[in-house]
CSV table of C-alpha atoms in Angstrom, one decimal:
chain,number,residue,atom,x,y,z
A,29,MET,CA,194.8,150.3,-229.5
A,30,SER,CA,194.2,153.8,-228.0
A,31,SER,CA,191.6,152.3,-225.7
A,32,ASP,CA,194.4,150.1,-224.2
A,33,PHE,CA,196.5,153.2,-223.8
A,34,GLU,CA,193.7,155.1,-222.1
A,35,GLY,CA,193.1,152.2,-219.8
A,36,TYR,CA,196.8,152.2,-218.8
A,37,GLU,CA,196.6,156.0,-218.4
A,38,GLN,CA,193.7,155.7,-215.9
A,39,ASP,CA,195.6,153.0,-214.0
A,40,PHE,CA,198.7,155.2,-213.9
A,41,ALA,CA,196.7,158.2,-212.7
A,42,VAL,CA,195.1,156.2,-209.9
A,43,LEU,CA,198.5,154.7,-208.9
A,44,THR,CA,200.3,158.0,-208.9
A,45,ALA,CA,197.6,159.6,-206.8
A,46,GLU,CA,198.0,156.8,-204.2
A,47,ILE,CA,201.8,157.1,-204.3
A,48,THR,CA,201.6,160.9,-203.8
A,49,ASN,CA,199.3,160.5,-200.9
A,50,LYS,CA,201.5,157.9,-199.2
A,51,ILE,CA,204.7,159.9,-199.8
A,52,ALA,CA,203.2,162.9,-198.1
A,53,ARG,CA,202.2,160.8,-195.1
A,54,VAL,CA,205.5,159.0,-194.6
A,55,PRO,CA,207.3,161.6,-192.4
A,56,ARG,CA,204.3,161.8,-190.0
A,57,LEU,CA,203.7,158.1,-189.4
A,58,PRO,CA,204.9,156.0,-186.5
A,59,PRO,CA,208.1,153.9,-187.2
A,60,ASP,CA,206.4,150.5,-187.7
A,61,GLU,CA,203.8,151.9,-190.1
A,62,LYS,CA,206.5,153.9,-191.9
A,63,LYS,CA,208.4,150.8,-192.8
A,64,GLN,CA,205.2,149.3,-194.3
A,65,VAL,CA,204.3,152.4,-196.2
A,66,VAL,CA,207.8,152.9,-197.6
A,67,ALA,CA,207.9,149.2,-198.8
A,68,ASN,CA,204.4,149.7,-200.3
A,69,VAL,CA,205.4,152.9,-202.1
A,70,GLU,CA,208.5,151.1,-203.5
A,71,LYS,CA,206.3,148.4,-204.9
A,72,GLN,CA,203.8,150.8,-206.3
A,73,LEU,CA,206.6,152.8,-208.0
A,74,GLU,CA,207.7,149.6,-209.7
A,75,GLU,CA,204.1,149.0,-210.8
A,76,ALA,CA,204.0,152.6,-212.2
A,77,LYS,CA,207.2,152.0,-214.1
A,78,GLU,CA,205.8,148.8,-215.6
A,79,LEU,CA,202.6,150.7,-216.6
A,80,LEU,CA,204.8,153.3,-218.3
A,81,GLU,CA,206.6,150.6,-220.2
A,82,GLN,CA,203.2,149.1,-221.4
A,83,MET,CA,202.1,152.6,-222.4
A,84,ASP,CA,205.3,153.1,-224.3
A,85,LEU,CA,204.8,149.8,-226.2
A,86,GLU,CA,201.3,150.8,-227.1
A,87,VAL,CA,202.5,154.2,-228.4
A,88,ARG,CA,205.0,152.4,-230.7
A,89,GLU,CA,202.2,150.5,-232.3
A,90,ILE,CA,200.0,153.6,-233.0
A,91,PRO,CA,200.2,154.8,-236.6
A,92,PRO,CA,202.8,157.6,-237.1
A,93,GLN,CA,200.2,160.3,-237.9
A,94,SER,CA,198.5,159.8,-234.5
A,95,ARG,CA,201.6,159.0,-232.5
A,96,GLY,CA,202.6,162.7,-231.8
A,97,MET,CA,199.8,163.4,-229.3
A,98,TYR,CA,200.5,160.1,-227.4
A,99,SER,CA,204.3,160.7,-227.4
A,100,ASN,CA,203.7,164.1,-225.7
A,101,ARG,CA,201.5,162.6,-223.1
A,102,MET,CA,204.2,159.9,-222.5
A,103,ARG,CA,206.8,162.6,-222.0
A,104,SER,CA,204.7,164.3,-219.3
A,105,TYR,CA,204.0,160.9,-217.6
A,106,LYS,CA,207.7,160.2,-217.5
A,107,GLN,CA,208.4,163.6,-216.0
A,108,GLU,CA,205.7,163.0,-213.4
A,109,MET,CA,207.3,159.6,-212.6
A,110,GLY,CA,210.7,161.4,-212.1
A,111,LYS,CA,209.1,163.9,-209.8
A,112,LEU,CA,207.4,161.2,-207.8
A,113,GLU,CA,210.7,159.4,-207.3
A,114,ALA,CA,212.4,162.6,-206.2
A,115,ASP,CA,209.6,163.3,-203.7
A,116,PHE,CA,209.9,159.7,-202.4
A,117,LYS,CA,213.7,160.2,-201.9
A,118,ARG,CA,213.0,163.4,-200.0
A,119,SER,CA,210.4,161.6,-197.9
A,120,ARG,CA,212.8,158.7,-197.2
A,121,ILE,CA,215.5,161.2,-196.2
A,122,ALA,CA,213.1,162.7,-193.6
A,123,TYR,CA,212.3,159.1,-192.6
A,124,SER,CA,216.0,158.1,-192.3
A,125,ASP,CA,216.7,161.3,-190.2
A,126,GLU,CA,214.0,160.2,-187.8
A,127,VAL,CA,215.4,156.6,-187.6
A,128,ARG,CA,218.9,158.0,-187.0
A,129,ASN,CA,217.6,160.2,-184.2
A,130,GLU,CA,215.8,157.3,-182.6
A,131,LEU,CA,218.9,155.1,-182.8
A,132,LEU,CA,221.1,157.8,-181.3
A,133,GLY,CA,218.6,158.1,-178.4
A,134,ASP,CA,217.8,161.8,-178.8
A,135,ASP,CA,215.3,161.7,-175.9
A,136,GLY,CA,215.5,165.3,-174.6
A,137,ASN,CA,212.2,167.1,-174.4
A,138,SER,CA,213.4,170.3,-176.0
A,139,SER,CA,215.2,168.5,-178.8
A,140,GLU,CA,212.2,166.3,-179.4
A,141,ASN,CA,209.9,169.4,-179.5
A,142,GLN,CA,212.3,171.0,-182.0
A,143,LEU,CA,212.4,167.8,-184.0
A,144,ILE,CA,208.6,167.6,-184.1
A,145,LYS,CA,208.4,171.3,-185.2
A,146,LEU,CA,211.0,170.6,-187.9
A,147,ARG,CA,209.1,167.5,-189.1
A,148,GLU,CA,205.9,169.5,-189.2
A,149,GLU,CA,207.6,172.3,-191.1
A,150,ARG,CA,209.2,169.8,-193.5
A,151,ALA,CA,205.9,168.1,-194.1
A,152,HIS,CA,204.3,171.4,-194.7
A,153,LEU,CA,207.0,172.4,-197.2
A,154,LEU,CA,206.7,169.1,-198.9
A,155,ASP,CA,202.9,169.5,-199.2
A,156,ASN,CA,203.3,173.0,-200.7
A,157,THR,CA,206.0,171.8,-203.1
A,158,GLU,CA,203.7,168.9,-204.1
A,159,ARG,CA,200.8,171.3,-204.7
A,160,LEU,CA,203.1,173.5,-206.8
A,161,GLU,CA,204.3,170.6,-208.8
A,162,ARG,CA,200.8,169.3,-209.3
A,163,SER,CA,199.7,172.8,-210.6
A,164,SER,CA,202.7,173.0,-212.9
A,165,ARG,CA,201.9,169.5,-214.2
A,166,ARG,CA,198.3,170.6,-214.9
A,167,LEU,CA,199.5,173.7,-216.7
A,168,GLU,CA,201.9,171.6,-218.7
A,169,ALA,CA,199.2,169.2,-219.6
A,170,GLY,CA,196.9,172.0,-220.6
A,171,TYR,CA,199.6,173.5,-222.8
A,172,GLN,CA,200.3,170.2,-224.4
A,173,ILE,CA,196.6,169.7,-225.2
A,174,ALA,CA,196.5,173.2,-226.7
A,175,VAL,CA,199.6,172.4,-228.9
A,176,GLU,CA,198.1,169.1,-229.9
A,177,THR,CA,194.8,170.7,-230.8
A,178,GLU,CA,196.5,173.3,-232.8
A,179,GLN,CA,198.5,170.6,-234.7
A,180,ILE,CA,195.4,168.6,-235.3
A,181,GLY,CA,193.6,171.7,-236.6
A,182,GLN,CA,196.5,172.6,-238.9
A,183,GLU,CA,196.5,169.0,-240.3
A,184,MET,CA,192.8,169.1,-240.8
A,185,LEU,CA,193.1,172.4,-242.7
A,186,GLU,CA,195.8,171.0,-244.9
A,187,ASN,CA,193.7,167.9,-245.6
A,188,LEU,CA,190.7,170.1,-246.4
A,189,SER,CA,192.8,172.2,-248.8
A,190,HIS,CA,194.1,169.0,-250.5
A,191,ASP,CA,190.5,167.7,-250.8
A,192,ARG,CA,189.3,171.0,-252.2
A,193,GLU,CA,192.0,170.8,-254.9
A,194,LYS,CA,191.0,167.2,-255.7
A,195,ILE,CA,187.4,168.2,-256.0
A,196,GLN,CA,188.2,171.2,-258.3
A,197,ARG,CA,190.3,168.9,-260.5
A,198,ALA,CA,187.5,166.3,-260.6
A,199,ARG,CA,185.0,169.1,-261.6
A,200,GLU,CA,187.3,170.2,-264.4
A,201,ARG,CA,187.6,166.6,-265.7
A,202,LEU,CA,183.8,166.3,-265.5
A,203,ARG,CA,183.4,169.5,-267.6
A,204,GLU,CA,185.9,168.3,-270.1
A,205,THR,CA,184.2,164.9,-270.3
A,206,ASP,CA,180.8,166.6,-270.6
A,207,ALA,CA,182.2,168.7,-273.5
A,208,ASN,CA,183.7,165.7,-275.1
A,209,LEU,CA,180.4,163.8,-274.8
A,210,GLY,CA,178.6,166.7,-276.4
A,211,LYS,CA,181.0,166.7,-279.3
A,212,SER,CA,180.7,162.9,-279.6
A,213,SER,CA,176.9,163.1,-279.5
A,214,ARG,CA,176.9,165.7,-282.3
A,215,VAL,CA,179.3,163.7,-284.4
A,216,LEU,CA,177.2,160.5,-284.0
A,217,THR,CA,174.0,162.5,-284.8
A,218,GLY,CA,175.7,163.8,-287.9
A,219,MET,CA,176.8,160.3,-288.9
A,220,LEU,CA,173.4,158.9,-288.4
A,221,ARG,CA,171.8,161.5,-290.6
A,222,ARG,CA,174.1,160.6,-293.5
């Protein structure tokens, strides 16, 4: 079960990396290529949503004691999906601004130079924002892993404590049984002598 989930996780990671790369490129592409990339990203976002749904179904089938770790991972994947969609919207806004300017016939050299500079600045800001978001996602993932590890360690300690109590009770029973067997043996020996 978890191997299916991990397979979906790998597919999701590859797909989101491709989407992130394409989103960053959208504002800098020529118009014809932009249309293709935007359509492609929309399709890949749908695929990513479907993968999330599959992963969610897998998590529901995992036993409750193991489900917590996977639920946390799902939450971070859903957050990542939301961020990707927001990035895509920003990228499309940049794209639609360019289309609007092309339709309005903004041909002046100075305005075109300003527009190029603005596009470059916007792309640079989007890249920086994306890097920051990636770093924060990594930090969140690291924190989630630390929390999950702590929870697992705590559960293991509790299980070991319960096992220790069981073993101690079993030892006591064995001692009592041994004492009872000794008494029984003495009684039987006494009966045989008579």
